[in-house]
CSV table of C-alpha atoms and ligand atoms in Angstrom, one decimal:
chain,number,residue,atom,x,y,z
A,626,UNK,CA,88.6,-96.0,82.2
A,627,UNK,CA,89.4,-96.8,85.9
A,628,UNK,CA,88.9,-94.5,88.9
A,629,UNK,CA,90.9,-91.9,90.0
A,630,UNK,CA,94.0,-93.4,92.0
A,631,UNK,CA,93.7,-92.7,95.7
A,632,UNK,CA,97.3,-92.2,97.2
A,633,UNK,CA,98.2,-91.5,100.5
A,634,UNK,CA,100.1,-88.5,101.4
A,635,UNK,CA,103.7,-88.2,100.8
A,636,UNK,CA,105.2,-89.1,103.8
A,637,UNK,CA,108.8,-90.9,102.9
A,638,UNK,CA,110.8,-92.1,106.0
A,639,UNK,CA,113.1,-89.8,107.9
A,640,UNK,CA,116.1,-90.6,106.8
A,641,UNK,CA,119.8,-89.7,107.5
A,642,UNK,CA,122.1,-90.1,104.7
A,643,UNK,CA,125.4,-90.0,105.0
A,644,UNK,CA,125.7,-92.6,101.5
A,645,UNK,CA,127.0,-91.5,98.0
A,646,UNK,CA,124.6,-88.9,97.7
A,647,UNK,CA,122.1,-87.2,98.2
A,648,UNK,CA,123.3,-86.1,101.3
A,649,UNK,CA,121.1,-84.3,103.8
A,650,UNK,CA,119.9,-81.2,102.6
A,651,UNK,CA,120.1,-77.9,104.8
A,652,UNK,CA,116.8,-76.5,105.9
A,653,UNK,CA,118.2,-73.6,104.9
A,654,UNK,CA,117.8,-74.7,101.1
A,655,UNK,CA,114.6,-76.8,101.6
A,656,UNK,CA,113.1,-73.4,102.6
A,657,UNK,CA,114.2,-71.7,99.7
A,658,UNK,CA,113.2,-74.4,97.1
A,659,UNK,CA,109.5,-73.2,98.2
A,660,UNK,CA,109.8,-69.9,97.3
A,661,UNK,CA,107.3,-68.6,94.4
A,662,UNK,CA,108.3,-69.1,91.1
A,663,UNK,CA,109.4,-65.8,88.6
A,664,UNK,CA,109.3,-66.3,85.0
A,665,UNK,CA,112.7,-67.6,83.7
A,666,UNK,CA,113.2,-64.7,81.9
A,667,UNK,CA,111.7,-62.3,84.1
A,668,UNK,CA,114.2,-59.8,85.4
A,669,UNK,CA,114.6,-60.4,88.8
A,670,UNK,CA,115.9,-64.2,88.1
A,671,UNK,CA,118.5,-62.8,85.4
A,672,UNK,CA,119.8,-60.9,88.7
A,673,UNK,CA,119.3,-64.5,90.5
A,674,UNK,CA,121.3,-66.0,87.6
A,675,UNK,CA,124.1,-63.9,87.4
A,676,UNK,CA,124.4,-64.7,91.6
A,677,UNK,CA,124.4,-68.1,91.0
A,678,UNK,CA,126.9,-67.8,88.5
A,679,UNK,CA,129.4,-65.7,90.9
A,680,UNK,CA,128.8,-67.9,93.8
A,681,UNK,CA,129.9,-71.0,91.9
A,682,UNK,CA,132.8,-69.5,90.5
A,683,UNK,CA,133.6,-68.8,94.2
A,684,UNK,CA,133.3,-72.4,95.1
A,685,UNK,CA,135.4,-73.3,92.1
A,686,UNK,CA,137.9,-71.1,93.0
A,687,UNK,CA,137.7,-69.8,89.5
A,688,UNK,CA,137.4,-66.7,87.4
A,689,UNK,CA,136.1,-68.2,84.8
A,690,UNK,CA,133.1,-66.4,82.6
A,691,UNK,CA,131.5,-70.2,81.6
A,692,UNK,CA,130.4,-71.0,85.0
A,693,UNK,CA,126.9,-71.9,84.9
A,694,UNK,CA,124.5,-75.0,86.2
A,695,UNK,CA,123.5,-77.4,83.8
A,696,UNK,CA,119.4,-78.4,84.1
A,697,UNK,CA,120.0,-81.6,85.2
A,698,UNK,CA,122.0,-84.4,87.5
A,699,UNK,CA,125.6,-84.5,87.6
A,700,UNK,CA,125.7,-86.8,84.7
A,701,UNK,CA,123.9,-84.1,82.7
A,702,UNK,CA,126.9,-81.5,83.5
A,703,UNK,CA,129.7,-84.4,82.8
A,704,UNK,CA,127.7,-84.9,79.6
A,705,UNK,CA,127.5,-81.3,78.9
A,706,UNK,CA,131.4,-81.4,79.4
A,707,UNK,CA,132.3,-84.3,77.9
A,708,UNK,CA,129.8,-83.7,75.0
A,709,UNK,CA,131.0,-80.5,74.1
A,710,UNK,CA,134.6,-81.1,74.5
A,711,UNK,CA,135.2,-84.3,72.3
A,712,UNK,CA,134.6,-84.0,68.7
A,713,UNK,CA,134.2,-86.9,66.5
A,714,UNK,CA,137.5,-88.3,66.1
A,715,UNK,CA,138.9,-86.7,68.5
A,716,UNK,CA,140.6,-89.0,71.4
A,717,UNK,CA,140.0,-88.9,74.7
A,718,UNK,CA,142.1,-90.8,77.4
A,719,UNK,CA,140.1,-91.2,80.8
A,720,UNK,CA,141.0,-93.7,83.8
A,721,UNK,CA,139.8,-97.6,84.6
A,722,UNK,CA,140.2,-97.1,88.6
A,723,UNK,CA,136.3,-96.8,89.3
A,724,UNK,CA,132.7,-96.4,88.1
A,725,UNK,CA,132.5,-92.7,86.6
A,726,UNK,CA,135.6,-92.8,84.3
A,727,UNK,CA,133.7,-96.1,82.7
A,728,UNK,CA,130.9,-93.5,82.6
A,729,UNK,CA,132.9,-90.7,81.0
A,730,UNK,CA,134.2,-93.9,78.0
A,731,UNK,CA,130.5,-94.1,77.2
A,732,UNK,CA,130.0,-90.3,76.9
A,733,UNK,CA,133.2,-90.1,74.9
A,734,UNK,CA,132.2,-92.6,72.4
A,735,UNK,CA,128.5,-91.6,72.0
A,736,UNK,CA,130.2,-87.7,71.2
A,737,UNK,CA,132.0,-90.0,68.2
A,738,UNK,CA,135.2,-89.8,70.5
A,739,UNK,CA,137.8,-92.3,70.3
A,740,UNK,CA,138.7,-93.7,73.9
A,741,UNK,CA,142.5,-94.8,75.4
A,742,UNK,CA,142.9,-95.7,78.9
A,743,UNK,CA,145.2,-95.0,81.9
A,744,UNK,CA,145.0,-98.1,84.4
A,745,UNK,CA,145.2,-98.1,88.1
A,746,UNK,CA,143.5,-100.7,90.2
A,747,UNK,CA,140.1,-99.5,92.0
A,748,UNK,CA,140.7,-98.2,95.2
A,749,UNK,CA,144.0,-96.6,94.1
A,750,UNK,CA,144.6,-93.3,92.4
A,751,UNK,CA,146.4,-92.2,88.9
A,752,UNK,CA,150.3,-92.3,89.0
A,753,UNK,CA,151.3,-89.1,86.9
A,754,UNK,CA,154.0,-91.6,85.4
A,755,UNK,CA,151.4,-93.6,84.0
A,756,UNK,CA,149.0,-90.5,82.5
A,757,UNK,CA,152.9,-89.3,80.7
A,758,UNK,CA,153.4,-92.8,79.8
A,759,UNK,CA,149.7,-92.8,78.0
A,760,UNK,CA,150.2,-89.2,76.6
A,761,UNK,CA,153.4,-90.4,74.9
A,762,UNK,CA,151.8,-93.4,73.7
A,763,UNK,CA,148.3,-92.4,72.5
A,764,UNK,CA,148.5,-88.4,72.2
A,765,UNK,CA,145.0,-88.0,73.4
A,766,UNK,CA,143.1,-84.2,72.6
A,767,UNK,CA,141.3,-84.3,75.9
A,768,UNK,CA,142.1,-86.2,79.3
A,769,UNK,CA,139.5,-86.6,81.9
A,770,UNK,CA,140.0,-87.8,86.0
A,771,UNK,CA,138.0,-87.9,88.8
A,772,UNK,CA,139.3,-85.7,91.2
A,773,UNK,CA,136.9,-87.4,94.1
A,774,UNK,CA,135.4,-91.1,93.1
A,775,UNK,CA,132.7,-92.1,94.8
A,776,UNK,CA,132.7,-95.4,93.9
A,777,UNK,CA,136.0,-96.0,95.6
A,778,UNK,CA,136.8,-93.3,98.5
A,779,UNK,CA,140.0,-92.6,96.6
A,780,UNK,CA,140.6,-88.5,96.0
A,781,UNK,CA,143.1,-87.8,93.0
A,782,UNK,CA,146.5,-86.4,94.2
A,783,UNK,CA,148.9,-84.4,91.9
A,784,UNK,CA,146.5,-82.6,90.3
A,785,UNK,CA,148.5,-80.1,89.0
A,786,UNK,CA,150.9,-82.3,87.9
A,787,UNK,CA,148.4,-84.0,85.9
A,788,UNK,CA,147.1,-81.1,84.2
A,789,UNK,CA,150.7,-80.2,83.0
A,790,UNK,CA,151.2,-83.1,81.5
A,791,UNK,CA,148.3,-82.7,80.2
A,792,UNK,CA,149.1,-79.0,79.0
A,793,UNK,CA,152.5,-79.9,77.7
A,794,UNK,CA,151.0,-82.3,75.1
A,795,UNK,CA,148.2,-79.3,74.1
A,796,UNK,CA,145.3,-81.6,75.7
A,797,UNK,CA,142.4,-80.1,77.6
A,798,UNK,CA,141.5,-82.0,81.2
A,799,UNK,CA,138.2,-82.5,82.5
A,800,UNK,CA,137.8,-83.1,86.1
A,801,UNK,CA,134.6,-84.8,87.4
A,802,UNK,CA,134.2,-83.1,90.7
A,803,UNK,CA,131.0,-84.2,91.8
A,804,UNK,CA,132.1,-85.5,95.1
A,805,UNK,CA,134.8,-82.5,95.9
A,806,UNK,CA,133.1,-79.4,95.2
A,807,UNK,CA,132.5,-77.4,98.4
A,808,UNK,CA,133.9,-80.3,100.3
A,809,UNK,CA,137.7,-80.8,99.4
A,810,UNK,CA,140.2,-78.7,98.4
A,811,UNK,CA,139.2,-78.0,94.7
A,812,UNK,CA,141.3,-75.0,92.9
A,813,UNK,CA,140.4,-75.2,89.4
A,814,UNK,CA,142.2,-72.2,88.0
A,815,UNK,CA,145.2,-72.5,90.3
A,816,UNK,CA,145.2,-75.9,89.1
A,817,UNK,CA,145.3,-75.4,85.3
A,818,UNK,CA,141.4,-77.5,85.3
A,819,UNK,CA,140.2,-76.5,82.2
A,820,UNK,CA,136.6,-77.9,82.6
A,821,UNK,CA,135.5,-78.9,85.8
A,822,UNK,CA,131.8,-80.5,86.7
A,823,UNK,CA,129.8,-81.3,89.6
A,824,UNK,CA,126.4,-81.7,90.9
A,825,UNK,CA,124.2,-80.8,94.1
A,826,UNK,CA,123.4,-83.5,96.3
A,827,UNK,CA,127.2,-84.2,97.3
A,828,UNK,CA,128.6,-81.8,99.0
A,829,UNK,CA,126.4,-78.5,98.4
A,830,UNK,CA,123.1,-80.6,100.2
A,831,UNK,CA,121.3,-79.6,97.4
A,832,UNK,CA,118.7,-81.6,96.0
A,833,UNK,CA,119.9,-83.2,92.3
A,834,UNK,CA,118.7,-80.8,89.4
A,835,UNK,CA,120.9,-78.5,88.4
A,836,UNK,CA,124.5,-79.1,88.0
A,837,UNK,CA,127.3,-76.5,88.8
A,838,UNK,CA,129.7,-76.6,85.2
A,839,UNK,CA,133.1,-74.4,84.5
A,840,UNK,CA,135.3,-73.8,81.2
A,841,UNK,CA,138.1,-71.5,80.7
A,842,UNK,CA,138.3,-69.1,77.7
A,843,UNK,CA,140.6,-72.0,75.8
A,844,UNK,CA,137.9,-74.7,76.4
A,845,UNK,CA,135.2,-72.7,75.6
A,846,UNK,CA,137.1,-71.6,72.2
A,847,UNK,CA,137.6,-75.5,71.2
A,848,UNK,CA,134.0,-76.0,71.8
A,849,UNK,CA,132.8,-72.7,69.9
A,850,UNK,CA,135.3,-73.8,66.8
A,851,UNK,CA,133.7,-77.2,66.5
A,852,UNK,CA,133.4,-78.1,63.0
A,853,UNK,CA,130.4,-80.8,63.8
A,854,UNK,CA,127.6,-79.8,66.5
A,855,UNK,CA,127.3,-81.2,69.5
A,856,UNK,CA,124.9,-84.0,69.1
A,857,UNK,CA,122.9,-83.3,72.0
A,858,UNK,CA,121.0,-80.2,71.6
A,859,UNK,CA,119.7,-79.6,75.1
A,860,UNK,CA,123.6,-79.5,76.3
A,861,UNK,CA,125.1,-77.9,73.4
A,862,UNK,CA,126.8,-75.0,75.0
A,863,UNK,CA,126.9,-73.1,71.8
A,864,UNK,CA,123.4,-72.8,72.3
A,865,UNK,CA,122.8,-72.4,76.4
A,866,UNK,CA,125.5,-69.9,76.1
A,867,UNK,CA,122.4,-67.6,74.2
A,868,UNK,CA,120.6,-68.1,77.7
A,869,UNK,CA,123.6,-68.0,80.6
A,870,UNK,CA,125.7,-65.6,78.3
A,871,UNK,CA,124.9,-61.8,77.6
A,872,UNK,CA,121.9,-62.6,75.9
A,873,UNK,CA,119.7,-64.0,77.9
A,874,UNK,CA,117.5,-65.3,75.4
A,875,UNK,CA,115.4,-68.4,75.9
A,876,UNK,CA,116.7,-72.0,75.2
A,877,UNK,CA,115.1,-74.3,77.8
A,878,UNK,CA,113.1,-73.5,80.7
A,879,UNK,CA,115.6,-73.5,83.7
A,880,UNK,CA,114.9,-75.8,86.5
A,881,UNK,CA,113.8,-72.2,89.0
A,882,UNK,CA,113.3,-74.1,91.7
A,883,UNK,CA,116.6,-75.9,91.6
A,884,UNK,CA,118.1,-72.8,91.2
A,885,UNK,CA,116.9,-71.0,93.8
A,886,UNK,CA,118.4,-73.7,96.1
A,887,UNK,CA,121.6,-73.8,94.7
A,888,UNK,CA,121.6,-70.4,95.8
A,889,UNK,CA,120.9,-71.0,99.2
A,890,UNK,CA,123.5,-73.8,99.0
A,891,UNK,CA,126.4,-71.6,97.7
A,892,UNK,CA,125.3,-68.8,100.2
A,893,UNK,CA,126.0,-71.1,102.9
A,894,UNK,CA,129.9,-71.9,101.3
A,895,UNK,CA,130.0,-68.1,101.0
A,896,UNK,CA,129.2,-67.6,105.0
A,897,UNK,CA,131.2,-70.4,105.8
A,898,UNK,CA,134.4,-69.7,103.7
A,899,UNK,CA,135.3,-72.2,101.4
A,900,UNK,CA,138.7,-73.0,103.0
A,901,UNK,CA,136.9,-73.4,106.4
A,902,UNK,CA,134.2,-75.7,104.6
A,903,UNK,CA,137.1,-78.2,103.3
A,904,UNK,CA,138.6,-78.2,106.9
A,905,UNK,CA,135.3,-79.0,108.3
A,906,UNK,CA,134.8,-81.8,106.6
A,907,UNK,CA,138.8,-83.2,107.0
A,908,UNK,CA,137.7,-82.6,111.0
A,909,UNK,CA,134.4,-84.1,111.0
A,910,UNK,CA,135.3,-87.0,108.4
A,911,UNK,CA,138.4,-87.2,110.2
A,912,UNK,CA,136.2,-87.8,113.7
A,913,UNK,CA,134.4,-90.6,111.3
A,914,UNK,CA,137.9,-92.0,110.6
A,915,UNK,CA,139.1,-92.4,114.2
A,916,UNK,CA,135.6,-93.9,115.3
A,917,UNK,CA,135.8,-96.9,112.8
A,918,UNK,CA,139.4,-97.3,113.0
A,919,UNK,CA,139.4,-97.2,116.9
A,920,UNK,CA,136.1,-99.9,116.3
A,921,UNK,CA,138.7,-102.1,114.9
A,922,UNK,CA,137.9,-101.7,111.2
A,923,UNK,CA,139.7,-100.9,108.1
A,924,UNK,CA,139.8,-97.6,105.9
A,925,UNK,CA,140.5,-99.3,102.3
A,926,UNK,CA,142.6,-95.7,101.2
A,927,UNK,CA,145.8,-94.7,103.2
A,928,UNK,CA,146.0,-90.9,104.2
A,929,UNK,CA,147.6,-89.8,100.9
A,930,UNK,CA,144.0,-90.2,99.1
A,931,UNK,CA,142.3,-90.6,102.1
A,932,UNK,CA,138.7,-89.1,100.5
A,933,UNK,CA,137.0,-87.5,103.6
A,934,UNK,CA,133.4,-86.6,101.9
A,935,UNK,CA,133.4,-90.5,100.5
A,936,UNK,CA,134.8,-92.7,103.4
A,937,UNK,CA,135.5,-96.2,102.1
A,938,UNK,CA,135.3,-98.7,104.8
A,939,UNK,CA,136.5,-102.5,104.8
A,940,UNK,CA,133.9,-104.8,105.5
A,941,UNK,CA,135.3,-106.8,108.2
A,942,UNK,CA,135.7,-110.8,107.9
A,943,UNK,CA,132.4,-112.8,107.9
A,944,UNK,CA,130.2,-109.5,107.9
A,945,UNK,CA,127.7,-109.3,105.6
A,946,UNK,CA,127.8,-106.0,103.7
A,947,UNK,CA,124.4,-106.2,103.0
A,948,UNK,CA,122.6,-107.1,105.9
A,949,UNK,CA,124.4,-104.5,107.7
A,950,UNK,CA,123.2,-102.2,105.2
A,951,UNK,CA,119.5,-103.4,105.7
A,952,UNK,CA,120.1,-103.4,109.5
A,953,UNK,CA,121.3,-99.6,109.4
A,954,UNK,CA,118.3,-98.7,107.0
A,955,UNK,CA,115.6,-100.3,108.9
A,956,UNK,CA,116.4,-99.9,112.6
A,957,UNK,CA,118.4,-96.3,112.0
A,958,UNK,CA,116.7,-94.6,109.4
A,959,UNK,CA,120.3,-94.2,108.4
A,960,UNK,CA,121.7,-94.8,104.7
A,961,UNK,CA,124.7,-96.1,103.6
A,962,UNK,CA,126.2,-97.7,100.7
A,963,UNK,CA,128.2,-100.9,99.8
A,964,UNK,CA,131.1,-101.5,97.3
A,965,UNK,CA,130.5,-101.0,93.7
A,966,UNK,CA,132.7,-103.2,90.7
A,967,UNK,CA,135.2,-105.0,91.8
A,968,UNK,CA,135.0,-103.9,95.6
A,969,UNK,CA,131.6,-104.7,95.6
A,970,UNK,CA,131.4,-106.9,99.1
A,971,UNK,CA,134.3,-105.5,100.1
A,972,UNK,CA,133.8,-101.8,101.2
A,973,UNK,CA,131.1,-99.8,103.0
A,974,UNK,CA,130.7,-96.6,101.6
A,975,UNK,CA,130.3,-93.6,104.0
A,976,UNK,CA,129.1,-90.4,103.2
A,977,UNK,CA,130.4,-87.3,104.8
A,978,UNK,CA,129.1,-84.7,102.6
A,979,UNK,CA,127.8,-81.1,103.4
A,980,UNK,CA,125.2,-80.8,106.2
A,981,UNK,CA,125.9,-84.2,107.2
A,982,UNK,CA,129.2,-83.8,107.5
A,983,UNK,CA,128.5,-82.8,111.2
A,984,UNK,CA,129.3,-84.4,114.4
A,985,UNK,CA,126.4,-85.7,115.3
A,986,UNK,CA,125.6,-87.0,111.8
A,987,UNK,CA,129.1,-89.0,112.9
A,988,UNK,CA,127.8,-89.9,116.4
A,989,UNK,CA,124.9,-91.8,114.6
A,990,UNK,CA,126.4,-93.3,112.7
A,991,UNK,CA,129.1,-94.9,114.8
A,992,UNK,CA,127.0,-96.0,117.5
A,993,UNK,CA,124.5,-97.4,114.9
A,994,UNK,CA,127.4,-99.0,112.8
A,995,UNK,CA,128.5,-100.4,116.0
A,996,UNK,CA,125.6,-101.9,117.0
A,997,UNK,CA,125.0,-103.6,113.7
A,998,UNK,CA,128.2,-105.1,113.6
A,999,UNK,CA,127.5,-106.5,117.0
A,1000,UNK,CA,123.7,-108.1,115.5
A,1001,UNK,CA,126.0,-109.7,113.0
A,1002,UNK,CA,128.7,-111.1,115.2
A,1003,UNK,CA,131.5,-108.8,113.2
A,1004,UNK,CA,134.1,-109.2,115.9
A,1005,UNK,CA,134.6,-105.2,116.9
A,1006,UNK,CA,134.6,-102.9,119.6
A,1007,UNK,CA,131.8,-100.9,119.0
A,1008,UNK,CA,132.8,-99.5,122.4
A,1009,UNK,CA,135.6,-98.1,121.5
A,1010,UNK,CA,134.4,-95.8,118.5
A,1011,UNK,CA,132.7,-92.9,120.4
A,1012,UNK,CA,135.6,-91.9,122.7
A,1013,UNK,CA,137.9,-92.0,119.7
A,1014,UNK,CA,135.7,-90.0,117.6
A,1015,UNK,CA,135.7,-87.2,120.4
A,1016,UNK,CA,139.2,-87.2,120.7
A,1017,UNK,CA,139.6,-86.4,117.3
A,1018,UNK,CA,137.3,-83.8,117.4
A,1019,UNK,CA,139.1,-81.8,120.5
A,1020,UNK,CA,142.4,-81.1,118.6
B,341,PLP,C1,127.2,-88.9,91.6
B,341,PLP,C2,128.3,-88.8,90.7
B,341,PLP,C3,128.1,-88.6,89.3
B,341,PLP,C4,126.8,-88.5,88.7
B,341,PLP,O1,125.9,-87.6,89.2
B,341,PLP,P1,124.3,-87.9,89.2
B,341,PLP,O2,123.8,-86.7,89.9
B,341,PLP,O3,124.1,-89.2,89.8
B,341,PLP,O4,123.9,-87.9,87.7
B,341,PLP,C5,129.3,-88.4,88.5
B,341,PLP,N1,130.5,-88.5,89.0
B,341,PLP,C6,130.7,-88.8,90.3
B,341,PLP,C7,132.1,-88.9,90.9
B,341,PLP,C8,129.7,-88.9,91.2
B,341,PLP,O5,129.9,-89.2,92.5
C-alpha cells in the first residue's frame, strides 16, 4: 500500500462568475451552509422543510402542495419531472432550439416515452403556430419548453399561449426553469405550468444540490395513477411524497446542508420581493446590454426574447472566442462561457444571475471584456462600454 496522499489546502481561485452557472453565491448562504447538522428527521428540520417548501412556492408564484427540492442538480429535478410524468408509451413532444430540450428527448425515452419535435432554429424561440401545428399532427400526452435556455440566451415568450394549446389538446407542460426562477418573470399557476423545475446555482446563488420542483393537483394525479413505476426509484415521487408529504417518513437522506442554503437563498427572494428581484436583474442585465452594445458588439437575441440572466453575445469578426475566454479566466479571475451546438464559436455567454447580477459584477466585466478584446485586436471601443452602462443604470 502507498502512503497517505499529502494535499495542500483547498484553496481554489477567486473567482467571479457571471457564466451559465454557478453563479456567485451570497455570503449570506455560504454562512448558512456551515450551520450544524440536525437529523433529517429530527423535528426541528421537518419545520425547516415545510419553510423551504413555502418559500419556493413563493418564488414559483404557486400554490401548489408538490413543491419540494429534489436531492440533486437541476438535471436530477428535470428527471424527477420528466421521469415521473411520461409513461411508457406515452408521447412527449419537446423543442430542437438548444441543448436542454435534446436533454429532456433522452430523459423521455429512457422513461419508455416516445418523442416528436417542435423545430425552431437555436437562438430563436417557439412560434405557438408551430407547437398547434405539432399538437394537431402528433397529439402528444405531455409537452415540455424551456422557458429560459442557457445554451442560447433566448427566454420563451407566450407562455400562456403555449400552455393552452397545450391544455386544449388535454396535454400536461413541463417547463425547465433552471435559468428563470428568481430571476425572470416566472408565474407558474397564472400561467397554467403544470410542472415546473429548476435548480440553485442560476439564479438563487445557491450552490448545486438540491433542486426546487412544482406539480399541480392534475400532474400529481397522472403521476400517482401510473400503471408502471417510475423506473428510477430515488426520483419516484410516489415514493418521496412519504418524506416531503404528510408523512414524513424516511426515503433518502436529504442533502441538510443544501437545504439549509436554499433557505437562505429563498429568504433573500422573500426580503427582496420577487417582482423587485426580476426588475433587478432586467436593470442590471440591461446595464450589461448597453455596455457591450455601446462597445460595438452584438446581442445574438432581439428584445422580444432578450434573456437578461443568460446574455448571449456575438463574437465579433476575427475574435477568438476562446482565447478571450482564457484571457478573462486567467488575467480576471472572471468566468464566462462560449457558444454551445451550433452557435458554438459564435456567441459569448454572459451570466447575470442572482448575486452577480449587480453592478459591479457588470463593471468587471465590461472593462475586463474590453480589455481582452483589445489583446486580441477585436476592433471595439472598449471605451465606450462603461459610460453606457451607467447611463442605463440612472433611468
Ligand atoms: C443548468 C441547466 C440544467 C441542468 O442543471 P444542472 O444543475 O447542470 O444539472 C437544465 N436546464 C437548463 C436550462 C439549465 O440551464
Amino acid at each position: 500500500m502507498s502512503d497517505a496522499p499529502v494535499v495542500d489546502e483547498l484553496t481554489p481561485p477567486d473567482r467571479t462568475l457571471m457564466g451559465p452557472g454557478p453563479s456567485d453565491v451570497h455570503p449570506r448562504v455560504l454562512r448558512a451552509m456551515s450551520t450544524p447538522l440536525v437529523g433529517h428527521l429530527d423535528p426541528s428540520f421537518v419545520e425547516i422543510m415545510n419553510e423551504v417548501q413555502e418559500l419556493l412556492r413563493y418564488a414559483f408564484r404557486t400554490d401548489n402542495r408538490w413543491t419540494i427540492p429534489i436531492s440533486g442538480t437541476g438535471s436530477a429535478s428535470m428527471e424527477a419531472a420528466i421521469g415521473n410524468l411520461v409513461e411508457p408509451g406515452d408521447t412527449m413532444l419537446v423543442p430542437t432550439n438548444g441543448y436542454f430540450g435534446g436533454r429532456m428527448q433522452s430523459m423521455a425515452e429512457r422513461a419508455g416515452g416516445e418523442v416528436v419535435h417542435v423545430d425552431a432554429p437555436w437562438g430563436e424561440p417557439l412560434d405557438p403556430a408551430d407547437v398547434e401545428a405539432a399538437f394537431d399532427e402528433h397529439q402528444p400526452d405531455v409537452f415540455g419548453f424551456v422557458h429560459a435556455e442557457t445554451s442560447t440566451g433566448v427566454r420563451q415568450p407566450n407562455v400562456p399561449e403555449l400552455t393552452r394549446i397545450a391544455h386544449e389538446h388535454d396535454a400536461y407542460v413541463i417547463a425547465d426553469a433552471v435559468t428563470s426562477l428568481g430571476g425572470v418573470e416566472l408565474r407558474v399557476d397564472e400561467w397554467g405550468v403544470d410542472v415546473a423545475y429548476s435548480g440553485p446555482q442560476k439564479c438563487l446563488s445557491c450552490p448545486p444540490g438540491a433542486s426546487p420542483l412544482t406539480l399541480n393537483d392534475r400532474a400529481m394525479d397522472k403521476v400517482l395513477s401510473r400503471e408502471e413505476r417510475v423506473r428510477s426509484w430515488y426520483l419516484d415521487l410516489s415514493l418521496l411524497e412519504g418524506y416531503w408529504g404528510d408523512d414524513r417518513a424516511y426515503h433518502h437522506t436529504a442533502p441538510i446542508t443544501n437545504v439549509y442554503a436554499l433557505r437562505e437563498a429563498l429568504r433573500l427572494i422573500a426580503e427582496e420581493g420577487i417582482e423587485a428581484r426580476w426588475d433587478r436583474h432586467r436593470r442590471v442585465a440591461g446595464a450589461l446590454k448597453a455596455g457591450v452594445e455601446a462597445m460595438g458588439l452584438e446581442m445574438n437575441a432581439p428584445d422580444e426574447y432578450w434573456l437578461p440572466s443568460l446574455n448571449a453575445v456575438r463574437v465579433p469578426d476575427g475574435a477568438d472566442d476562446g482565447a478571450i475566454i482564457g484571457y478573462l479566466l486567467d488575467e480576471y479571475d472572471l468566468e464566462i462561457a462560449g457558444g454551445l451546438g451550433d452557435l458554438a464559436g459564435e456567441i459569448f455567454r454572459i451570466g447575470c444571475m442572482g448575486h452577480s447580477a449587480r453592478p459591479k459584477n457588470v463593471t468587471y466585466l465590461l472593462s475586463s471584456l474590453g480589455d481582452a478584446l483589445g489583446a486580441q485586436g477585436a476592433d471595439v471601443d472598449a471605451d465606450a462600454a462603461l459610460p453606457a452602462m451607467t447611463e442605463r443604470l440612472a433611468d
